[in-house]
Amino acid sequence: EVQLVESGGGLVQPGGSLKLSCAASGFTFSASDIYWVRQASGKGLEWVGQIRTKANSYATAYAASVKGRFTFSRDDSKNTAYLQMNSLKIEDTAVYYCTRPVGPSHYWGQGTLVTVSS
Amino acid sequence: DIQMTQSPSSLSASVGDRVTITCRASQGISHYLAWYQQRPGKVPKLLIYAASTLQSGVPSRFSGSGSGTDFTLTISSLQPEDVATYYCQTYDWAPFTFGPGTKVDIK
């Protein structure tokens, strides 16, 4: 069974940092790009970015709203992807999801809530 | 970056009605268009990818069409369990922008 499990969310002050994890199982993690998507309460979906596979040089892409503050990484030996979030802003408050790419093997995690507040 | 728009932003229809949602890309994206359904309080679910390919397990009353800049999601006979917000997303070139969503209710 395919599973993506996000963790690491919580309450952080503006300007602070947080690192999210996305633990994968049930598929060949090393062969899969991983996307990150977020959703603020009552709002729409926002694509945060992606990290590609080793075959694609672990290339990353970021939404303009997070570029320079967020960093994607992955550890294929642990079947885990990471989202390092720095210089957090109140508007980064959202549920953060990791997903597999669009296609027949698409899958979403349950999400982890990040709250940025003083 | 490609911008995605959807219309209408919300609609209310009766059970059994045919429902159509439109998504438009600010530039051509070929067929790299996905549709998602998000029921209240739930994780989004992929319905259609490659503009018209139905994801496994999705009821056949859902269909997608279009290419280039204009796309359509159709529900042929609206059911109570279809109450949700529907999003389109381009996955042609990063950033893979989502549309703003269309909220569907039962009249």
PDB file of C-alpha atoms in Angstrom:
ATOM      1  CA  GLU A   1       0.000   0.000   0.000  1.00  0.00           C
ATOM      2  CA  VAL A   2       1.332   3.405  -0.976  1.00  0.00           C
ATOM      3  CA  GLN A   3       1.798   5.767   1.936  1.00  0.00           C
ATOM      4  CA  LEU A   4       3.109   9.301   2.291  1.00  0.00           C
ATOM      5  CA  VAL A   5       3.276  10.534   5.862  1.00  0.00           C
ATOM      6  CA  GLU A   6       4.129  14.136   6.610  1.00  0.00           C
ATOM      7  CA  SER A   7       5.456  15.210   9.989  1.00  0.00           C
ATOM      8  CA  GLY A   8       7.239  18.087  11.649  1.00  0.00           C
ATOM      9  CA  GLY A   9       4.501  20.682  11.592  1.00  0.00           C
ATOM     10  CA  GLY A  10       3.758  22.895  14.549  1.00  0.00           C
ATOM     11  CA  LEU A  11       3.671  26.427  15.895  1.00  0.00           C
ATOM     12  CA  VAL A  12       6.563  28.720  15.066  1.00  0.00           C
ATOM     13  CA  GLN A  13       7.136  32.430  15.435  1.00  0.00           C
ATOM     14  CA  PRO A  14       7.518  34.728  12.430  1.00  0.00           C
ATOM     15  CA  GLY A  15      11.103  34.637  11.234  1.00  0.00           C
ATOM     16  CA  GLY A  16      11.583  31.147  12.611  1.00  0.00           C
ATOM     17  CA  SER A  17      12.404  27.841  10.955  1.00  0.00           C
ATOM     18  CA  LEU A  18      10.807  24.442  10.672  1.00  0.00           C
ATOM     19  CA  LYS A  19      11.702  21.239   8.847  1.00  0.00           C
ATOM     20  CA  LEU A  20       8.992  18.978   7.507  1.00  0.00           C
ATOM     21  CA  SER A  21       9.460  15.342   6.606  1.00  0.00           C
ATOM     22  CA  CYS A  22       7.599  13.165   4.134  1.00  0.00           C
ATOM     23  CA  ALA A  23       8.117   9.454   4.786  1.00  0.00           C
ATOM     24  CA  ALA A  24       7.219   7.209   1.863  1.00  0.00           C
ATOM     25  CA  SER A  25       6.445   3.519   1.572  1.00  0.00           C
ATOM     26  CA  GLY A  26       4.797   1.129  -0.867  1.00  0.00           C
ATOM     27  CA  PHE A  27       6.613   2.324  -3.969  1.00  0.00           C
ATOM     28  CA  THR A  28      10.132   2.895  -5.275  1.00  0.00           C
ATOM     29  CA  PHE A  29      10.806   6.226  -3.610  1.00  0.00           C
ATOM     30  CA  SER A  30      14.124   6.823  -5.336  1.00  0.00           C
ATOM     31  CA  ALA A  31      12.404   6.721  -8.744  1.00  0.00           C
ATOM     32  CA  SER A  32       9.711   9.242  -7.862  1.00  0.00           C
ATOM     33  CA  ASP A  33       9.713  13.023  -7.994  1.00  0.00           C
ATOM     34  CA  ILE A  34       8.108  14.525  -4.893  1.00  0.00           C
ATOM     35  CA  TYR A  35       5.928  17.597  -4.941  1.00  0.00           C
ATOM     36  CA  TRP A  36       4.911  19.821  -2.018  1.00  0.00           C
ATOM     37  CA  VAL A  37       1.532  21.563  -1.944  1.00  0.00           C
ATOM     38  CA  ARG A  38       0.040  23.748   0.787  1.00  0.00           C
ATOM     39  CA  GLN A  39      -3.412  24.954   1.677  1.00  0.00           C
ATOM     40  CA  ALA A  40      -4.240  27.762   4.055  1.00  0.00           C
ATOM     41  CA  SER A  41      -7.447  27.343   6.023  1.00  0.00           C
ATOM     42  CA  GLY A  42     -10.436  28.029   3.802  1.00  0.00           C
ATOM     43  CA  LYS A  43      -8.231  28.785   0.805  1.00  0.00           C
ATOM     44  CA  GLY A  44      -7.211  27.041  -2.378  1.00  0.00           C
ATOM     45  CA  LEU A  45      -4.313  24.756  -3.190  1.00  0.00           C
ATOM     46  CA  GLU A  46      -0.880  26.282  -3.724  1.00  0.00           C
ATOM     47  CA  TRP A  47       1.963  24.372  -5.375  1.00  0.00           C
ATOM     48  CA  VAL A  48       5.059  24.957  -3.261  1.00  0.00           C
ATOM     49  CA  GLY A  49       7.598  23.104  -5.374  1.00  0.00           C
ATOM     50  CA  GLN A  50       9.257  19.855  -6.263  1.00  0.00           C
ATOM     51  CA  ILE A  51      12.382  17.775  -5.937  1.00  0.00           C
ATOM     52  CA  ARG A  52      13.229  15.397  -8.713  1.00  0.00           C
ATOM     53  CA  THR A  53      15.056  12.080  -8.658  1.00  0.00           C
ATOM     54  CA  LYS A  54      18.782  11.351  -8.688  1.00  0.00           C
ATOM     55  CA  ALA A  55      18.438  10.533 -12.397  1.00  0.00           C
ATOM     56  CA  ASN A  56      17.285  14.133 -12.829  1.00  0.00           C
ATOM     57  CA  SER A  57      20.094  15.476 -10.638  1.00  0.00           C
ATOM     58  CA  TYR A  58      17.767  16.099  -7.684  1.00  0.00           C
ATOM     59  CA  ALA A  59      16.619  19.227  -9.497  1.00  0.00           C
ATOM     60  CA  THR A  60      14.327  21.478  -7.526  1.00  0.00           C
ATOM     61  CA  ALA A  61      11.766  24.108  -8.411  1.00  0.00           C
ATOM     62  CA  TYR A  62      10.044  26.566  -6.100  1.00  0.00           C
ATOM     63  CA  ALA A  63       6.993  28.785  -6.126  1.00  0.00           C
ATOM     64  CA  ALA A  64       7.895  32.463  -6.209  1.00  0.00           C
ATOM     65  CA  SER A  65       6.287  32.933  -2.791  1.00  0.00           C
ATOM     66  CA  VAL A  66       8.809  30.627  -1.091  1.00  0.00           C
ATOM     67  CA  LYS A  67      11.902  30.884  -3.280  1.00  0.00           C
ATOM     68  CA  GLY A  68      14.988  31.726  -1.263  1.00  0.00           C
ATOM     69  CA  ARG A  69      13.334  30.744   2.021  1.00  0.00           C
ATOM     70  CA  PHE A  70      12.358  27.095   1.480  1.00  0.00           C
ATOM     71  CA  THR A  71      14.658  24.233   0.516  1.00  0.00           C
ATOM     72  CA  PHE A  72      13.769  20.736  -0.643  1.00  0.00           C
ATOM     73  CA  SER A  73      15.959  17.727  -0.039  1.00  0.00           C
ATOM     74  CA  ARG A  74      15.618  13.978   0.045  1.00  0.00           C
ATOM     75  CA  ASP A  75      17.322  10.926   1.493  1.00  0.00           C
ATOM     76  CA  ASP A  76      16.596   7.990  -0.775  1.00  0.00           C
ATOM     77  CA  SER A  77      18.183   5.577   1.718  1.00  0.00           C
ATOM     78  CA  LYS A  78      15.492   6.577   4.223  1.00  0.00           C
ATOM     79  CA  ASN A  79      12.670   6.932   1.690  1.00  0.00           C
ATOM     80  CA  THR A  80      12.104  10.419   3.021  1.00  0.00           C
ATOM     81  CA  ALA A  81      11.790  13.887   1.529  1.00  0.00           C
ATOM     82  CA  TYR A  82      12.284  17.077   3.477  1.00  0.00           C
ATOM     83  CA  LEU A  83      11.115  20.670   3.343  1.00  0.00           C
ATOM     84  CA  GLN A  84      13.290  23.119   5.239  1.00  0.00           C
ATOM     85  CA  MET A  85      11.401  26.340   5.847  1.00  0.00           C
ATOM     86  CA  ASN A  86      13.304  29.437   6.980  1.00  0.00           C
ATOM     87  CA  SER A  87      12.311  33.068   7.541  1.00  0.00           C
ATOM     88  CA  LEU A  88       8.736  31.954   8.038  1.00  0.00           C
ATOM     89  CA  LYS A  89       5.950  34.461   7.549  1.00  0.00           C
ATOM     90  CA  ILE A  90       2.411  34.531   8.892  1.00  0.00           C
ATOM     91  CA  GLU A  91       1.169  33.863   5.366  1.00  0.00           C
ATOM     92  CA  ASP A  92       3.054  30.530   5.349  1.00  0.00           C
ATOM     93  CA  THR A  93       0.463  29.192   7.798  1.00  0.00           C
ATOM     94  CA  ALA A  94      -1.125  26.206   6.052  1.00  0.00           C
ATOM     95  CA  VAL A  95      -1.460  22.457   5.857  1.00  0.00           C
ATOM     96  CA  TYR A  96       1.519  21.143   3.919  1.00  0.00           C
ATOM     97  CA  TYR A  97       1.150  18.038   1.770  1.00  0.00           C
ATOM     98  CA  CYS A  98       3.702  15.960  -0.059  1.00  0.00           C
ATOM     99  CA  THR A  99       2.487  14.237  -3.197  1.00  0.00           C
ATOM    100  CA  ARG A 100       3.636  12.011  -6.016  1.00  0.00           C
ATOM    101  CA  PRO A 101       3.561  13.445  -9.522  1.00  0.00           C
ATOM    102  CA  VAL A 102       0.384  13.592 -11.561  1.00  0.00           C
ATOM    103  CA  GLY A 103      -0.358  10.298 -13.245  1.00  0.00           C
ATOM    104  CA  PRO A 104      -1.701   6.818 -12.535  1.00  0.00           C
ATOM    105  CA  SER A 105       0.461   6.483  -9.390  1.00  0.00           C
ATOM    106  CA  HIS A 106      -0.497   9.853  -7.954  1.00  0.00           C
ATOM    107  CA  TYR A 107      -0.917   9.955  -4.178  1.00  0.00           C
ATOM    108  CA  TRP A 108      -1.243  12.539  -1.380  1.00  0.00           C
ATOM    109  CA  GLY A 109      -0.206  12.393   2.229  1.00  0.00           C
ATOM    110  CA  GLN A 110      -2.608  13.486   4.966  1.00  0.00           C
ATOM    111  CA  GLY A 111      -0.741  16.734   5.519  1.00  0.00           C
ATOM    112  CA  THR A 112       0.892  18.472   8.467  1.00  0.00           C
ATOM    113  CA  LEU A 113      -0.209  21.813   9.868  1.00  0.00           C
ATOM    114  CA  VAL A 114       2.253  24.672  10.105  1.00  0.00           C
ATOM    115  CA  THR A 115       1.155  27.698  12.104  1.00  0.00           C
ATOM    116  CA  VAL A 116       3.246  30.855  12.033  1.00  0.00           C
ATOM    117  CA  SER A 117       2.179  33.175  14.823  1.00  0.00           C
ATOM    118  CA  SER A 118       3.614  35.290  17.590  1.00  0.00           C
TER     119      SER A 118
ATOM    120  CA  ASP B   1       4.700  31.737 -15.130  1.00  0.00           C
ATOM    121  CA  ILE B   2       1.445  30.241 -16.358  1.00  0.00           C
ATOM    122  CA  GLN B   3      -1.723  31.543 -14.703  1.00  0.00           C
ATOM    123  CA  MET B   4      -4.788  29.332 -14.362  1.00  0.00           C
ATOM    124  CA  THR B   5      -8.349  30.632 -14.162  1.00  0.00           C
ATOM    125  CA  GLN B   6     -11.558  28.712 -13.518  1.00  0.00           C
ATOM    126  CA  SER B   7     -15.198  29.510 -14.071  1.00  0.00           C
ATOM    127  CA  PRO B   8     -17.555  29.649 -12.440  1.00  0.00           C
ATOM    128  CA  SER B   9     -16.142  30.169  -8.943  1.00  0.00           C
ATOM    129  CA  SER B  10     -19.180  28.374  -7.545  1.00  0.00           C
ATOM    130  CA  LEU B  11     -22.323  26.694  -8.778  1.00  0.00           C
ATOM    131  CA  SER B  12     -25.413  25.058  -7.394  1.00  0.00           C
ATOM    132  CA  ALA B  13     -27.145  22.315  -9.341  1.00  0.00           C
ATOM    133  CA  SER B  14     -29.721  19.604  -8.820  1.00  0.00           C
ATOM    134  CA  VAL B  15     -29.013  15.909  -8.465  1.00  0.00           C
ATOM    135  CA  GLY B  16     -28.865  14.429 -11.943  1.00  0.00           C
ATOM    136  CA  ASP B  17     -27.878  17.681 -13.634  1.00  0.00           C
ATOM    137  CA  ARG B  18     -24.996  17.939 -16.076  1.00  0.00           C
ATOM    138  CA  VAL B  19     -22.302  20.206 -14.638  1.00  0.00           C
ATOM    139  CA  THR B  20     -19.482  21.843 -16.575  1.00  0.00           C
ATOM    140  CA  ILE B  21     -16.453  23.638 -15.138  1.00  0.00           C
ATOM    141  CA  THR B  22     -14.016  25.530 -17.316  1.00  0.00           C
ATOM    142  CA  CYS B  23     -10.295  26.046 -16.782  1.00  0.00           C
ATOM    143  CA  ARG B  24      -8.148  28.367 -18.868  1.00  0.00           C
ATOM    144  CA  ALA B  25      -4.357  28.612 -18.991  1.00  0.00           C
ATOM    145  CA  SER B  26      -2.619  31.909 -19.738  1.00  0.00           C
ATOM    146  CA  GLN B  27      -0.531  30.145 -22.381  1.00  0.00           C
ATOM    147  CA  GLY B  28      -0.613  26.828 -24.131  1.00  0.00           C
ATOM    148  CA  ILE B  29       0.029  23.781 -21.955  1.00  0.00           C
ATOM    149  CA  SER B  30      -0.726  21.063 -24.515  1.00  0.00           C
ATOM    150  CA  HIS B  31      -2.582  18.348 -22.580  1.00  0.00           C
ATOM    151  CA  TYR B  32      -0.705  18.782 -19.268  1.00  0.00           C
ATOM    152  CA  LEU B  33      -3.795  19.503 -17.236  1.00  0.00           C
ATOM    153  CA  ALA B  34      -5.111  17.721 -14.156  1.00  0.00           C
ATOM    154  CA  TRP B  35      -8.409  17.977 -12.291  1.00  0.00           C
ATOM    155  CA  TYR B  36      -8.804  17.382  -8.554  1.00  0.00           C
ATOM    156  CA  GLN B  37     -11.784  16.988  -6.277  1.00  0.00           C
ATOM    157  CA  GLN B  38     -11.545  18.110  -2.656  1.00  0.00           C
ATOM    158  CA  ARG B  39     -14.477  17.210  -0.468  1.00  0.00           C
ATOM    159  CA  PRO B  40     -14.913  19.268   2.720  1.00  0.00           C
ATOM    160  CA  GLY B  41     -12.259  18.388   5.271  1.00  0.00           C
ATOM    161  CA  LYS B  42     -10.598  15.843   2.983  1.00  0.00           C
ATOM    162  CA  VAL B  43      -7.356  15.502   1.075  1.00  0.00           C
ATOM    163  CA  PRO B  44      -7.564  16.406  -2.622  1.00  0.00           C
ATOM    164  CA  LYS B  45      -8.157  13.522  -4.984  1.00  0.00           C
ATOM    165  CA  LEU B  46      -6.918  13.299  -8.568  1.00  0.00           C
ATOM    166  CA  LEU B  47      -9.826  12.790 -10.962  1.00  0.00           C
ATOM    167  CA  ILE B  48      -8.338  13.347 -14.403  1.00  0.00           C
ATOM    168  CA  TYR B  49      -4.868  13.829 -15.832  1.00  0.00           C
ATOM    169  CA  ALA B  50      -3.525  14.494 -19.293  1.00  0.00           C
ATOM    170  CA  ALA B  51      -6.674  16.598 -19.758  1.00  0.00           C
ATOM    171  CA  SER B  52      -8.944  13.619 -20.426  1.00  0.00           C
ATOM    172  CA  THR B  53      -7.549  10.444 -18.793  1.00  0.00           C
ATOM    173  CA  LEU B  54      -9.738   9.222 -15.951  1.00  0.00           C
ATOM    174  CA  GLN B  55      -7.786   8.191 -12.867  1.00  0.00           C
ATOM    175  CA  SER B  56      -8.385   4.592 -11.807  1.00  0.00           C
ATOM    176  CA  GLY B  57     -11.412   4.227  -9.553  1.00  0.00           C
ATOM    177  CA  VAL B  58     -13.010   7.530 -10.531  1.00  0.00           C
ATOM    178  CA  PRO B  59     -16.658   7.202 -11.612  1.00  0.00           C
ATOM    179  CA  SER B  60     -17.277   7.430 -15.336  1.00  0.00           C
ATOM    180  CA  ARG B  61     -19.674  10.352 -14.880  1.00  0.00           C
ATOM    181  CA  PHE B  62     -16.546  12.507 -14.669  1.00  0.00           C
ATOM    182  CA  SER B  63     -14.875  13.454 -17.931  1.00  0.00           C
ATOM    183  CA  GLY B  64     -12.337  15.983 -19.120  1.00  0.00           C
ATOM    184  CA  SER B  65     -11.599  17.584 -22.445  1.00  0.00           C
ATOM    185  CA  GLY B  66      -9.520  20.296 -24.058  1.00  0.00           C
ATOM    186  CA  SER B  67      -5.982  21.089 -25.037  1.00  0.00           C
ATOM    187  CA  GLY B  68      -3.810  24.132 -25.399  1.00  0.00           C
ATOM    188  CA  THR B  69      -5.385  26.796 -23.222  1.00  0.00           C
ATOM    189  CA  ASP B  70      -9.021  25.778 -22.720  1.00  0.00           C
ATOM    190  CA  PHE B  71     -10.189  22.789 -20.717  1.00  0.00           C
ATOM    191  CA  THR B  72     -13.434  21.442 -19.350  1.00  0.00           C
ATOM    192  CA  LEU B  73     -14.433  19.117 -16.523  1.00  0.00           C
ATOM    193  CA  THR B  74     -17.895  17.625 -16.923  1.00  0.00           C
ATOM    194  CA  ILE B  75     -19.992  15.723 -14.409  1.00  0.00           C
ATOM    195  CA  SER B  76     -22.647  14.038 -16.522  1.00  0.00           C
ATOM    196  CA  SER B  77     -25.112  13.417 -13.700  1.00  0.00           C
ATOM    197  CA  LEU B  78     -24.419  15.229 -10.438  1.00  0.00           C
ATOM    198  CA  GLN B  79     -24.592  13.070  -7.309  1.00  0.00           C
ATOM    199  CA  PRO B  80     -24.759  14.156  -3.657  1.00  0.00           C
ATOM    200  CA  GLU B  81     -21.231  12.844  -3.045  1.00  0.00           C
ATOM    201  CA  ASP B  82     -19.912  15.221  -5.715  1.00  0.00           C
ATOM    202  CA  VAL B  83     -20.322  18.196  -3.381  1.00  0.00           C
ATOM    203  CA  ALA B  84     -16.750  19.482  -3.322  1.00  0.00           C
ATOM    204  CA  THR B  85     -14.352  22.066  -4.620  1.00  0.00           C
ATOM    205  CA  TYR B  86     -12.741  21.238  -7.950  1.00  0.00           C
ATOM    206  CA  TYR B  87      -9.304  22.468  -8.953  1.00  0.00           C
ATOM    207  CA  CYS B  88      -7.442  22.356 -12.220  1.00  0.00           C
ATOM    208  CA  GLN B  89      -3.637  22.279 -12.310  1.00  0.00           C
ATOM    209  CA  THR B  90      -1.075  22.595 -15.041  1.00  0.00           C
ATOM    210  CA  TYR B  91       1.941  20.324 -14.889  1.00  0.00           C
ATOM    211  CA  ASP B  92       3.580  21.357 -18.145  1.00  0.00           C
ATOM    212  CA  TRP B  93       6.463  23.452 -16.769  1.00  0.00           C
ATOM    213  CA  ALA B  94       7.159  24.436 -13.164  1.00  0.00           C
ATOM    214  CA  PRO B  95       5.575  26.170 -11.341  1.00  0.00           C
ATOM    215  CA  PHE B  96       2.672  23.730 -11.540  1.00  0.00           C
ATOM    216  CA  THR B  97       0.010  26.278 -10.777  1.00  0.00           C
ATOM    217  CA  PHE B  98      -3.452  25.406  -9.505  1.00  0.00           C
ATOM    218  CA  GLY B  99      -6.598  27.201 -10.535  1.00  0.00           C
ATOM    219  CA  PRO B 100      -8.548  29.052  -7.822  1.00  0.00           C
ATOM    220  CA  GLY B 101     -11.189  26.344  -7.524  1.00  0.00           C
ATOM    221  CA  THR B 102     -14.879  25.873  -8.276  1.00  0.00           C
ATOM    222  CA  LYS B 103     -17.205  25.050  -5.402  1.00  0.00           C
ATOM    223  CA  VAL B 104     -20.064  22.720  -6.350  1.00  0.00           C
ATOM    224  CA  ASP B 105     -23.179  22.435  -4.184  1.00  0.00           C
ATOM    225  CA  ILE B 106     -26.498  20.642  -4.475  1.00  0.00           C
ATOM    226  CA  LYS B 107     -29.525  22.869  -5.055  1.00  0.00           C
TER     227      LYS B 107
END
